Coordinates of C-alpha atoms in Angstrom, one line a residue:
M1 CA -39.5 22.1 17.6
S2 CA -40.3 24.9 19.8
R3 CA -38.8 27.5 17.5
R4 CA -37.6 27.7 14.0
P5 CA -33.7 28.9 13.9
P6 CA -33.0 31.3 11.1
F7 CA -31.7 30.6 7.5
E8 CA -28.0 31.9 8.8
Q9 CA -27.7 29.5 12.0
F10 CA -28.0 26.6 9.6
F11 CA -25.2 27.9 7.7
S12 CA -22.8 29.6 10.5
F13 CA -20.3 27.1 10.5
R14 CA -16.5 26.8 9.2
R15 CA -15.6 24.8 6.3
F16 CA -12.7 22.6 5.3
Q17 CA -10.6 21.5 2.3
P18 CA -9.9 17.6 2.2
T19 CA -6.3 18.0 3.3
L20 CA -4.4 17.7 6.8
A21 CA -0.7 17.3 7.6
F22 CA 1.0 17.1 11.3
A23 CA 4.0 19.8 12.5
P24 CA 7.2 17.7 12.7
D25 CA 6.4 17.2 16.8
G26 CA 3.2 16.1 16.1
E27 CA 1.7 18.5 18.9
R28 CA 0.0 20.6 16.2
V29 CA -2.1 19.4 12.9
L30 CA -2.6 21.8 10.0
F31 CA -5.7 22.0 8.2
S32 CA -7.4 24.7 5.0
S33 CA -10.5 26.2 6.5
N34 CA -12.5 29.0 5.5
I35 CA -12.4 30.9 9.1
S36 CA -11.1 33.9 7.5
G37 CA -14.0 33.9 4.8
Q38 CA -11.6 32.2 2.7
F39 CA -9.4 29.0 2.7
N40 CA -6.3 29.5 4.2
I41 CA -3.8 27.6 6.3
W42 CA -4.4 27.3 9.8
S43 CA -2.3 25.2 12.8
A44 CA -4.3 23.7 15.8
R45 CA -2.7 22.0 19.1
V46 CA -3.7 18.5 19.5
D47 CA -4.9 19.2 23.1
G48 CA -7.3 22.2 21.5
G49 CA -7.4 25.6 21.8
W50 CA -8.1 28.3 18.9
P51 CA -6.1 27.8 16.3
E52 CA -3.3 30.0 14.7
Q53 CA -3.6 31.1 11.3
L54 CA -0.7 30.9 8.7
T55 CA -1.8 32.7 5.8
G56 CA -4.0 35.4 4.7
F57 CA -5.1 35.0 1.3
T58 CA -8.5 36.4 0.1
A59 CA -8.6 35.5 -3.2
H60 CA -6.3 32.3 -3.7
T61 CA -7.6 28.7 -2.0
V62 CA -5.3 26.6 -0.3
R63 CA -6.4 22.9 -1.7
A64 CA -3.5 20.5 -0.3
V65 CA -0.8 20.8 2.6
A66 CA 2.4 18.9 3.2
T67 CA 4.7 19.4 5.8
R68 CA 8.4 18.4 6.0
A69 CA 9.4 16.5 9.1
R70 CA 12.8 17.7 9.6
D71 CA 12.1 21.4 9.9
G72 CA 8.3 22.2 9.3
L73 CA 8.5 23.4 6.0
V74 CA 5.0 23.4 4.5
L75 CA 4.3 22.8 1.1
F76 CA 1.0 23.9 -0.4
S77 CA -1.2 24.5 -3.4
A78 CA -3.5 27.1 -4.0
D79 CA -5.7 28.6 -6.8
E80 CA -7.5 31.7 -7.5
D81 CA -10.8 32.4 -7.5
G82 CA -11.8 28.6 -7.7
D83 CA -10.2 28.5 -11.3
E84 CA -8.6 25.0 -10.4
F85 CA -5.1 26.4 -12.0
Y86 CA -3.3 25.3 -9.0
Q87 CA 0.2 26.7 -8.1
L88 CA 2.9 25.6 -5.4
Y89 CA 4.1 27.7 -2.4
T90 CA 6.4 27.0 0.3
L91 CA 6.2 28.5 3.9
A92 CA 8.7 28.4 6.5
P93 CA 8.0 28.6 9.9
G94 CA 6.9 32.0 10.9
G95 CA 7.4 32.9 7.5
W96 CA 4.9 34.3 4.9
P97 CA 4.1 32.1 1.4
E98 CA 6.8 32.1 -1.3
R99 CA 5.5 30.9 -4.8
L100 CA 7.5 28.1 -6.4
T101 CA 5.3 28.1 -9.5
D102 CA 4.0 31.0 -11.8
A103 CA 1.9 29.2 -14.5
P104 CA -1.3 30.7 -14.8
E105 CA -2.6 28.0 -17.1
V106 CA -1.0 24.9 -15.5
Q107 CA -2.4 22.8 -12.8
H108 CA 0.0 21.5 -9.9
L109 CA -1.1 18.4 -7.6
L110 CA 0.1 17.3 -4.6
D111 CA -0.8 15.5 -1.4
E112 CA 0.6 14.8 2.0
S113 CA 3.5 12.9 1.2
A114 CA 5.1 14.9 -1.3
F115 CA 8.3 15.4 0.2
S116 CA 11.2 12.7 -0.3
P117 CA 11.8 10.9 3.4
D118 CA 15.2 13.3 3.7
G119 CA 13.3 16.2 2.7
S120 CA 15.7 17.2 0.0
R121 CA 12.9 16.9 -2.9
L122 CA 9.2 17.2 -3.8
A123 CA 7.3 15.1 -6.6
Y124 CA 4.1 16.5 -7.7
A125 CA 2.0 16.1 -10.8
A126 CA 1.8 19.0 -13.5
N127 CA 0.4 19.4 -17.1
A128 CA 3.2 21.7 -18.0
R129 CA 4.6 20.5 -21.1
T130 CA 1.4 19.1 -22.7
P131 CA -1.8 20.6 -21.5
A132 CA -3.5 16.9 -22.1
D133 CA -1.2 15.0 -20.0
M134 CA -0.5 15.1 -16.1
E135 CA 3.0 14.1 -15.6
V136 CA 5.2 13.8 -12.6
W137 CA 7.6 16.3 -11.4
V138 CA 10.6 16.0 -9.0
R139 CA 12.2 19.2 -7.9
D140 CA 15.2 19.6 -5.4
V141 CA 13.7 21.7 -2.9
E142 CA 16.8 24.1 -2.4
D143 CA 17.9 24.6 -6.3
G144 CA 14.2 24.5 -7.5
E145 CA 15.3 22.8 -10.5
P146 CA 12.0 20.6 -11.5
R147 CA 12.2 17.6 -13.6
A148 CA 9.5 15.4 -15.3
V149 CA 10.2 11.9 -14.6
Y150 CA 7.2 10.0 -15.8
G151 CA 3.9 10.2 -17.6
E152 CA 4.4 11.6 -21.3
G153 CA 0.9 10.6 -23.1
R154 CA -0.8 9.7 -19.3
F155 CA -2.5 11.3 -16.5
A156 CA 0.1 10.2 -14.0
V157 CA 0.1 11.2 -10.2
P158 CA 3.1 10.7 -7.5
A159 CA 1.9 8.6 -4.4
R160 CA 4.5 7.3 -2.1
W161 CA 8.4 7.8 -2.0
S162 CA 10.3 4.5 -0.9
P163 CA 12.2 4.4 2.4
D164 CA 15.5 5.4 0.8
G165 CA 14.0 7.9 -1.7
S166 CA 15.2 6.5 -4.7
Q167 CA 11.7 5.6 -5.9
L168 CA 8.3 6.9 -6.4
L169 CA 5.1 4.9 -6.8
V170 CA 3.0 6.4 -9.4
V171 CA -0.7 5.9 -10.2
D172 CA -1.6 6.0 -14.0
V173 CA -5.2 6.9 -14.4
H174 CA -6.5 5.2 -17.3
T175 CA -10.3 5.9 -16.8
N176 CA -12.0 6.5 -13.4
T177 CA -12.7 3.0 -13.0
D178 CA -9.0 2.0 -14.1
Y179 CA -5.9 2.4 -12.6
S180 CA -2.2 1.1 -12.5
I181 CA 0.7 1.5 -10.1
H182 CA 4.2 2.3 -11.8
L183 CA 7.6 2.2 -9.9
V184 CA 9.4 4.8 -11.0
D185 CA 13.2 5.5 -10.5
V186 CA 13.6 9.2 -9.9
D187 CA 17.2 9.4 -11.1
G188 CA 16.5 8.4 -14.5
G189 CA 16.7 4.4 -14.2
G190 CA 13.1 4.1 -16.0
A191 CA 9.8 2.5 -14.7
R192 CA 7.6 -0.3 -14.5
E193 CA 4.2 -1.1 -14.2
L194 CA 3.5 -3.3 -11.2
T195 CA 0.0 -4.1 -11.5
P196 CA -0.8 -5.1 -15.3
H197 CA -4.2 -6.4 -15.5
D198 CA -6.9 -7.2 -17.8
G199 CA -10.5 -5.4 -17.5
D200 CA -11.4 -2.5 -15.3
A201 CA -9.4 -2.2 -11.9
K202 CA -8.2 0.2 -9.8
F203 CA -5.1 -0.3 -7.6
Q204 CA -4.1 2.9 -5.8
P205 CA -1.0 2.7 -3.7
G206 CA -0.5 3.2 0.2
P207 CA 2.5 3.3 2.4
W208 CA 5.8 1.4 2.2
A209 CA 6.9 -1.2 4.5
A210 CA 9.5 0.2 6.8
D211 CA 12.3 -1.9 5.0
G212 CA 11.2 -1.0 1.4
S213 CA 10.5 -4.9 0.5
G214 CA 6.9 -3.8 -0.6
F215 CA 4.1 -1.8 0.0
Y216 CA 0.2 -1.6 1.0
L217 CA -2.3 -1.0 -1.5
L218 CA -6.2 -0.6 -2.5
T219 CA -7.6 -2.7 -5.0
D220 CA -10.9 -3.8 -6.6
D221 CA -9.2 -6.6 -8.7
G222 CA -11.9 -9.5 -9.5
H223 CA -14.1 -7.7 -6.7
E224 CA -16.8 -5.5 -6.9
F225 CA -15.3 -3.0 -3.7
R226 CA -11.7 -2.0 -2.7
G227 CA -10.0 -3.9 -0.5
L228 CA -6.5 -3.8 1.1
A229 CA -3.3 -5.6 0.0
F230 CA 0.2 -6.0 0.0
Y231 CA 2.6 -5.8 -2.7
D232 CA 5.7 -7.9 -2.4
L233 CA 8.7 -6.6 -4.7
A234 CA 10.6 -9.6 -4.3
A235 CA 7.8 -11.7 -5.4
D236 CA 6.7 -9.5 -8.2
G237 CA 2.7 -9.6 -7.0
W238 CA 0.6 -8.9 -4.3
T239 CA -1.8 -10.5 -2.0
W240 CA -5.0 -9.7 0.1
V241 CA -4.7 -8.3 3.8
E242 CA -8.3 -7.6 3.7
E243 CA -10.7 -9.0 0.8
P244 CA -13.5 -6.3 0.4
T245 CA -17.0 -6.8 1.5
C246 CA -17.4 -2.7 1.1
D247 CA -15.0 -0.1 -0.1
V248 CA -11.8 1.1 1.8
D249 CA -11.8 4.6 0.7
E250 CA -8.4 5.8 2.2
L251 CA -5.3 4.1 3.3
A252 CA -2.3 5.5 5.6
G253 CA 0.7 4.3 7.4
S254 CA 3.0 5.8 10.1
A255 CA 6.6 6.5 8.7
D256 CA 8.3 4.0 10.9
G257 CA 5.7 1.0 9.1
R258 CA 4.5 0.3 12.8
F259 CA 1.0 1.3 12.1
L260 CA -1.5 1.2 9.4
A261 CA -4.9 2.8 9.1
W262 CA -7.7 2.8 6.9
L263 CA -11.2 4.0 6.4
E264 CA -14.2 1.4 5.3
N265 CA -17.7 2.7 3.7
D266 CA -20.5 1.3 4.8
R267 CA -23.4 2.3 2.9
G268 CA -22.1 6.1 3.4
W269 CA -21.0 5.4 7.4
A270 CA -17.7 5.4 7.7
R271 CA -15.5 3.2 10.2
L272 CA -11.8 3.6 10.9
R273 CA -9.5 0.8 11.6
V274 CA -6.0 0.6 12.8
R275 CA -3.5 -2.2 12.8
D276 CA -0.4 -2.5 14.6
L277 CA 1.8 -4.2 12.1
A278 CA 4.8 -5.0 14.5
R279 CA 2.4 -6.9 16.7
G280 CA 0.4 -8.3 13.9
R281 CA -3.1 -7.4 15.7
D282 CA -5.8 -5.0 15.5
L283 CA -5.7 -2.0 17.8
P284 CA -8.9 -0.6 19.9
E285 CA -11.4 0.9 17.5
P286 CA -10.9 4.8 17.7
Q287 CA -13.7 6.5 19.5
L288 CA -15.4 8.6 17.1
P289 CA -19.0 9.4 16.8
H290 CA -21.1 7.8 14.4
G291 CA -20.3 9.5 11.1
A292 CA -19.2 9.8 8.0
A293 CA -16.1 10.7 5.6
F294 CA -15.8 13.6 3.0
V295 CA -16.4 11.8 -0.2
L296 CA -13.2 13.9 -1.6
G297 CA -11.1 12.6 1.3
S298 CA -10.8 13.2 4.9
G299 CA -7.2 13.8 4.9
L300 CA -6.3 10.4 7.1
T301 CA -2.6 11.2 8.2
F302 CA -0.1 9.8 10.7
S303 CA 2.0 12.1 13.2
P304 CA 5.6 12.2 12.2
G305 CA 6.2 9.8 14.9
G306 CA 3.4 7.6 14.1
G307 CA 1.5 7.8 17.5
R308 CA -1.2 10.0 16.3
I309 CA -3.7 9.9 13.6
A310 CA -5.7 12.8 12.3
L311 CA -9.0 13.1 9.9
L312 CA -11.7 15.1 9.0
W313 CA -15.0 13.6 10.6
D314 CA -18.8 14.0 9.4
Q315 CA -22.0 13.7 11.5
A316 CA -25.3 13.9 10.2
R317 CA -26.1 16.3 13.0
R318 CA -22.9 18.3 13.5
P319 CA -20.4 20.0 10.8
Q320 CA -17.4 18.6 9.8
E321 CA -14.3 18.9 12.2
V322 CA -10.8 17.7 12.9
Y323 CA -10.2 14.8 15.5
V324 CA -7.0 13.5 16.5
I325 CA -6.5 10.1 17.8
E326 CA -4.3 8.4 19.7
A327 CA -3.4 5.2 17.7
E328 CA -2.4 3.0 20.5
T329 CA -5.7 3.4 22.8
G330 CA -8.3 4.9 20.0
A331 CA -8.9 7.5 22.3
A332 CA -10.2 10.4 20.0
A333 CA -10.6 14.5 20.4
R334 CA -11.9 16.8 18.5
V335 CA -9.5 19.8 18.0
T336 CA -11.4 22.0 16.1
E337 CA -14.7 23.5 17.0
S338 CA -16.3 24.6 13.3
R339 CA -19.8 25.7 14.6
I340 CA -20.4 29.4 15.0
A341 CA -24.0 29.6 16.1
S342 CA -25.3 26.5 15.0
P343 CA -28.5 24.7 16.2
P344 CA -28.3 22.4 18.9
E345 CA -28.0 18.9 17.4
H346 CA -31.4 17.7 19.2
E347 CA -33.4 20.1 16.7
L348 CA -31.8 18.6 13.7
G349 CA -32.9 16.0 11.9
E350 CA -31.2 12.5 11.4
P351 CA -31.3 11.0 8.0
V352 CA -33.1 7.9 7.5
L353 CA -31.6 5.6 4.6
V354 CA -34.2 3.9 2.6
A355 CA -34.1 2.5 -0.7
F356 CA -36.7 2.5 -3.8
P357 CA -37.1 0.0 -6.7
T358 CA -36.2 1.4 -10.4
W359 CA -36.7 0.4 -13.8
D360 CA -34.2 -2.5 -14.3
E361 CA -35.1 -4.1 -10.9
R362 CA -32.4 -2.6 -8.9
D363 CA -32.7 -1.0 -5.6
V364 CA -31.4 2.7 -5.3
S365 CA -30.1 3.4 -1.9
A366 CA -31.4 7.2 -0.7
W367 CA -31.2 9.4 2.5
L368 CA -34.7 11.0 3.6
Y369 CA -34.7 13.7 5.7
R370 CA -38.4 13.8 6.7
P371 CA -39.5 17.5 7.2
A372 CA -40.5 18.7 11.2
D373 CA -43.8 19.8 12.0
A374 CA -45.4 19.2 8.6
D375 CA -49.0 20.2 8.4
G376 CA -50.9 17.6 6.2
R377 CA -49.1 16.2 2.8
A378 CA -45.6 18.1 2.8
P379 CA -43.1 19.4 -0.2
V380 CA -40.4 17.3 -0.7
V381 CA -37.0 18.4 -2.7
L382 CA -35.4 15.4 -4.8
S383 CA -31.7 16.4 -4.5
I384 CA -29.0 14.7 -6.9
H385 CA -25.3 14.9 -5.9
G386 CA -22.4 15.6 -8.1
G387 CA -19.9 13.6 -10.0
P388 CA -21.8 11.6 -11.0
E389 CA -19.1 8.9 -9.7
A390 CA -19.5 10.2 -6.0
Q391 CA -22.0 9.2 -3.0
E392 CA -24.3 10.9 -1.0
R393 CA -23.2 10.4 2.7
P394 CA -25.0 11.2 6.1
A395 CA -23.2 14.7 6.7
Y396 CA -24.3 17.8 8.0
K397 CA -26.1 19.4 5.0
P398 CA -27.2 23.0 6.2
L399 CA -29.7 23.4 3.3
Y400 CA -31.5 19.8 4.1
Q401 CA -31.3 21.0 7.7
Y402 CA -33.0 24.3 7.3
L403 CA -35.5 22.8 4.5
R404 CA -37.0 20.3 6.9
S405 CA -37.1 22.9 9.6
R406 CA -39.5 24.6 7.0
G407 CA -41.9 21.8 6.8
I408 CA -40.1 20.9 3.5
G409 CA -38.7 16.9 2.9
V410 CA -35.5 15.8 1.3
L411 CA -34.8 12.8 -0.8
A412 CA -30.7 12.6 -1.7
P413 CA -30.4 9.3 -3.4
N414 CA -27.4 7.4 -4.8
V415 CA -28.6 6.8 -8.1
R416 CA -26.5 4.6 -10.8
G417 CA -23.3 6.0 -11.4
S418 CA -22.8 6.9 -7.6
T419 CA -19.7 5.1 -5.7
G420 CA -19.9 3.0 -2.6
Y421 CA -22.1 0.4 -4.2
G422 CA -19.6 -1.7 -6.5
K423 CA -17.8 -0.7 -9.7
T424 CA -20.7 -2.3 -12.0
Y425 CA -23.1 0.0 -10.6
Q426 CA -20.5 2.9 -10.8
K427 CA -20.0 2.0 -14.6
L428 CA -24.0 1.9 -15.3
I429 CA -23.5 5.8 -16.2
Y430 CA -20.8 5.6 -18.3
R431 CA -21.6 6.8 -22.0
D432 CA -25.0 7.0 -20.7
W433 CA -26.1 10.4 -19.1
G434 CA -29.9 11.1 -19.3
G435 CA -30.1 7.2 -20.2
G436 CA -30.3 4.9 -17.3
D437 CA -30.2 7.6 -14.7
L438 CA -33.7 9.1 -16.1
G439 CA -35.3 6.2 -15.2
D440 CA -33.9 6.6 -11.9
F441 CA -34.9 10.1 -11.5
E442 CA -38.4 9.1 -12.1
A443 CA -38.5 6.2 -10.0
A444 CA -37.7 8.4 -7.3
A445 CA -40.4 10.8 -7.8
E446 CA -42.6 8.1 -8.4
W447 CA -41.7 6.5 -5.1
L448 CA -42.4 10.2 -3.4
R449 CA -45.9 10.2 -4.9
S450 CA -46.5 6.9 -3.5
Q451 CA -45.8 8.1 0.2
D452 CA -48.9 9.3 2.2
W453 CA -47.0 12.2 3.6
V454 CA -45.8 13.7 0.6
D455 CA -47.7 16.1 -1.6
P456 CA -47.6 15.0 -5.2
D457 CA -48.1 18.6 -6.7
R458 CA -45.2 20.0 -4.4
I459 CA -42.0 17.7 -5.3
A460 CA -38.9 20.0 -6.6
I461 CA -35.6 18.6 -8.2
F462 CA -32.4 20.2 -6.9
G463 CA -28.8 19.4 -8.0
G464 CA -25.2 20.9 -8.5
S465 CA -22.5 19.9 -11.7
Y466 CA -24.1 16.3 -12.3
G467 CA -26.6 17.0 -10.3
G468 CA -27.6 20.0 -12.0
F469 CA -27.5 18.1 -15.2
A470 CA -30.0 15.9 -13.7
T471 CA -32.5 18.9 -12.5
L472 CA -32.3 20.2 -16.2
T473 CA -32.8 16.7 -17.7
C474 CA -35.9 16.1 -15.4
L475 CA -37.5 19.3 -15.7
S476 CA -37.3 18.9 -19.8
R477 CA -37.6 15.0 -20.2
L478 CA -40.2 14.4 -17.1
P479 CA -41.9 17.7 -16.9
E480 CA -45.3 16.3 -15.3
H481 CA -43.4 15.6 -11.8
W482 CA -42.0 18.5 -11.0
A483 CA -43.3 22.0 -9.1
A484 CA -39.6 23.8 -9.4
G485 CA -36.0 23.0 -10.4
V486 CA -32.7 24.5 -9.2
D487 CA -29.6 23.8 -11.1
L488 CA -26.1 24.9 -9.9
F489 CA -23.2 24.9 -12.5
G490 CA -25.0 21.9 -14.2
P491 CA -24.4 21.4 -17.9
S492 CA -27.1 21.8 -20.3
N493 CA -25.3 20.7 -23.7
L494 CA -23.4 17.4 -23.3
I495 CA -21.3 18.3 -26.8
T496 CA -20.0 21.7 -25.6
L497 CA -19.3 20.1 -22.3
A498 CA -17.4 17.7 -23.6
E499 CA -15.6 20.5 -26.2
S500 CA -14.6 22.9 -22.9
A501 CA -13.6 20.5 -20.6
P502 CA -9.9 20.8 -19.1
P503 CA -7.8 19.4 -21.5
S504 CA -6.0 16.6 -18.9
W505 CA -9.9 15.5 -18.5
R506 CA -10.8 14.8 -22.2
R507 CA -9.1 11.1 -22.0
A508 CA -11.6 10.3 -19.3
L509 CA -14.7 12.1 -20.3
D510 CA -14.4 10.2 -23.6
D511 CA -14.9 7.1 -21.6
L512 CA -17.5 8.6 -18.9
L513 CA -19.6 11.1 -21.0
G514 CA -18.5 10.4 -25.0
N515 CA -16.5 11.8 -27.5
P516 CA -17.9 15.5 -28.9
V517 CA -17.3 14.3 -32.7
A518 CA -17.6 10.5 -32.8
D519 CA -20.6 10.6 -30.4
A520 CA -22.1 13.9 -31.3
D521 CA -25.5 12.4 -32.1
L522 CA -26.0 10.6 -28.9
L523 CA -24.8 13.3 -26.6
R524 CA -27.1 15.6 -28.6
E525 CA -30.1 13.4 -27.9
R526 CA -29.4 13.0 -24.3
S527 CA -28.4 17.0 -23.8
P528 CA -31.2 18.9 -21.8
L529 CA -30.9 22.0 -24.2
T530 CA -32.7 19.5 -26.8
Y531 CA -36.1 19.6 -24.9
V532 CA -35.8 23.0 -23.4
E533 CA -39.3 23.7 -25.0
E534 CA -40.8 21.1 -22.5
I535 CA -39.5 23.0 -19.5
R536 CA -42.6 24.5 -17.8
A537 CA -41.7 24.5 -13.9
P538 CA -39.9 27.6 -12.7
L539 CA -36.0 27.2 -13.0
L540 CA -33.1 29.2 -10.7
V541 CA -29.8 28.5 -12.1
I542 CA -26.6 29.4 -10.1
Q543 CA -23.2 29.4 -11.8
G544 CA -19.8 30.7 -11.2
A545 CA -18.0 32.7 -14.0
K546 CA -14.8 31.2 -13.9
D547 CA -16.0 27.4 -13.8
P548 CA -13.6 25.7 -15.6
R549 CA -15.5 22.2 -15.3
V550 CA -18.9 23.3 -16.5
V551 CA -18.1 27.0 -18.3
K552 CA -20.7 29.3 -17.9
A553 CA -21.6 29.4 -21.3
E554 CA -23.4 26.1 -20.4
S555 CA -25.6 28.1 -18.1
D556 CA -26.1 30.9 -20.4
Q557 CA -27.4 28.8 -23.5
I558 CA -30.4 27.7 -21.6
V559 CA -31.0 30.4 -19.5
E560 CA -31.1 32.5 -23.1
R561 CA -33.3 29.9 -24.6
L562 CA -35.7 29.6 -21.8
R563 CA -36.3 33.4 -21.7
E564 CA -36.8 33.4 -25.4
L565 CA -39.7 30.9 -24.9
G566 CA -41.2 33.3 -21.8
R567 CA -40.6 30.4 -19.3
E568 CA -39.8 31.6 -15.5
V569 CA -36.1 31.2 -14.7
E570 CA -33.9 33.2 -12.7
Y571 CA -30.3 33.8 -13.3
E572 CA -27.4 34.4 -10.6
V573 CA -23.9 34.7 -11.7
F574 CA -21.1 34.6 -9.3
D575 CA -18.0 36.6 -11.2
D576 CA -15.4 35.7 -8.7
E577 CA -16.2 32.1 -8.1
G578 CA -15.4 28.5 -10.2
H579 CA -17.1 25.1 -9.5
G580 CA -18.4 25.5 -6.4
F581 CA -17.8 28.2 -3.6
T582 CA -14.7 29.5 -2.0
R583 CA -15.8 32.5 -0.4
Y584 CA -17.9 32.2 2.5
A585 CA -20.1 35.5 1.6
N586 CA -20.7 34.1 -1.9
E587 CA -21.6 30.7 -0.3
I588 CA -23.9 32.3 2.1
R589 CA -25.7 34.1 -0.8
A590 CA -26.1 31.4 -3.0
W591 CA -27.5 29.0 -0.6
R592 CA -30.0 31.7 0.6
I593 CA -31.2 32.5 -3.2
A594 CA -31.8 28.6 -3.6
A595 CA -33.4 28.2 -0.3
E596 CA -35.8 31.5 -0.7
F597 CA -36.6 30.0 -4.1
L598 CA -37.6 26.4 -3.2
E599 CA -39.7 28.0 -0.1
R600 CA -41.2 30.3 -2.4
Q601 CA -42.2 27.9 -5.5
L602 CA -43.2 25.0 -3.1
A603 CA -45.6 27.4 -0.8
Q604 CA -48.8 25.8 -0.5
D605 CA -50.7 29.0 -1.7
R606 CA -48.8 29.1 -4.9
A607 CA -49.5 25.2 -5.5
A608 CA -53.4 25.9 -5.2
A609 CA -52.7 28.8 -7.3
L610 CA -51.3 26.7 -10.4

């Protein structure tokens, strides 16, 4: 590279929440973006141009958006300072948000299909009666009286209304790898499970057939990956439409039942497929650039008339954008410009997919960002994603691109527990945090040390959430490998993590992590805090004070112990953030602190002095 763009240039872009909705005429698409410095609702024409801002929040983050087809009434959820107590609002065309719920300690969950077909009712999930239960609620839009219709004692979320508006498909989440679909009569006729099964299997409902005879769904029943199926109500069973060879991540259909669209995940790369159900044929593949879909969702949705599809699309060297696709032809148009002054794409690095062997003879897939203009052996950051049930994908990562521009490589693996590699691989992390995954971290470090371009004395570990736990675990249990570590809101004590988790998460956490009472010995043995005296490398900890998932006490514990031990630790707390960043100014400050820390710790003169 002839020049090195400054830090700000890599981070000079706008971000999106994973939600999209069309206006009733299909000529505009609504999204949540931080163009204003906070995530607000914006509306852009499908033929491009500067978007119109519809909300003016400064402390609240818009998380999900739905529109009513008959008049464009917007329903959305938002939380304050990242506290994840999502409240519901409506927004009439040309109006100002009106709050539907005011329950500061209740979570309200919705998606783009919240409105009934006639627009008179809406469905959402909330833990309003019992904090540990997520129940399905139906509310008349006009009189505003909510009724719980299903889910007592469960974690249940509504999916799709039947075409006549009398029934709801509901997902009953048993664990992160085991879902079942129930059909609920919203006017009091009861509910029945449509997908009883043995063992772990996911059943996720999609769009209904136009005549109400059944619906499409995603499932991995009997397979490692999720495929596409159709449930026939009369036959009381389902059949494959597309048997899986890789995960189908998302599924959407047009309201008239004519078109079906789904996203396939091939080792992180995404492919959008569209089918004309009326004519029984696949339509031309959408003309999207080679890219990926955001792991939390692309917002895949059809326009009310069915002729257009919208989704959020990632590329390795360009920030995420909203694309609108003509269903019949596959013509795709980018309708947003999220870059502000980003570096030219040709100056950015394209990650390379690599793999390395780990301790149990598995191969771990990873994305490698080779450093630019490295002089001799280069430092490297091993970056572990959060989740752990998530996937590192070839999307634009400003920190990675900045570091490689400074001669620092990045290896971003999908260690055991990651999604996208089959449910067996995903479940390897269950009740084994700090067990088999520790072997994967060590295998990654050893693989890096074997590369002739890597300086073995300048390898750092980095991660957020579960990745923060990985950072603390590596520094405390594999201390010989690391020159430094960066932990963003990572748990240090698995017992207190389980005790302080949001109430509605605790059933799933017992399965994923372990019970804080029954499994206390295991959780203590796997907690980084247990091995804190072994940490030698400098550590940076970043934490949101209002984090509801990994509470501030998790970071406080390990920072206090390290300071008592006289170890090198830096601690940055953001008072108005939760689990991640909702304010642009905070996000930039946090990433700058992390980048400068890594540059400083991995500098060649520092390594030589140690």
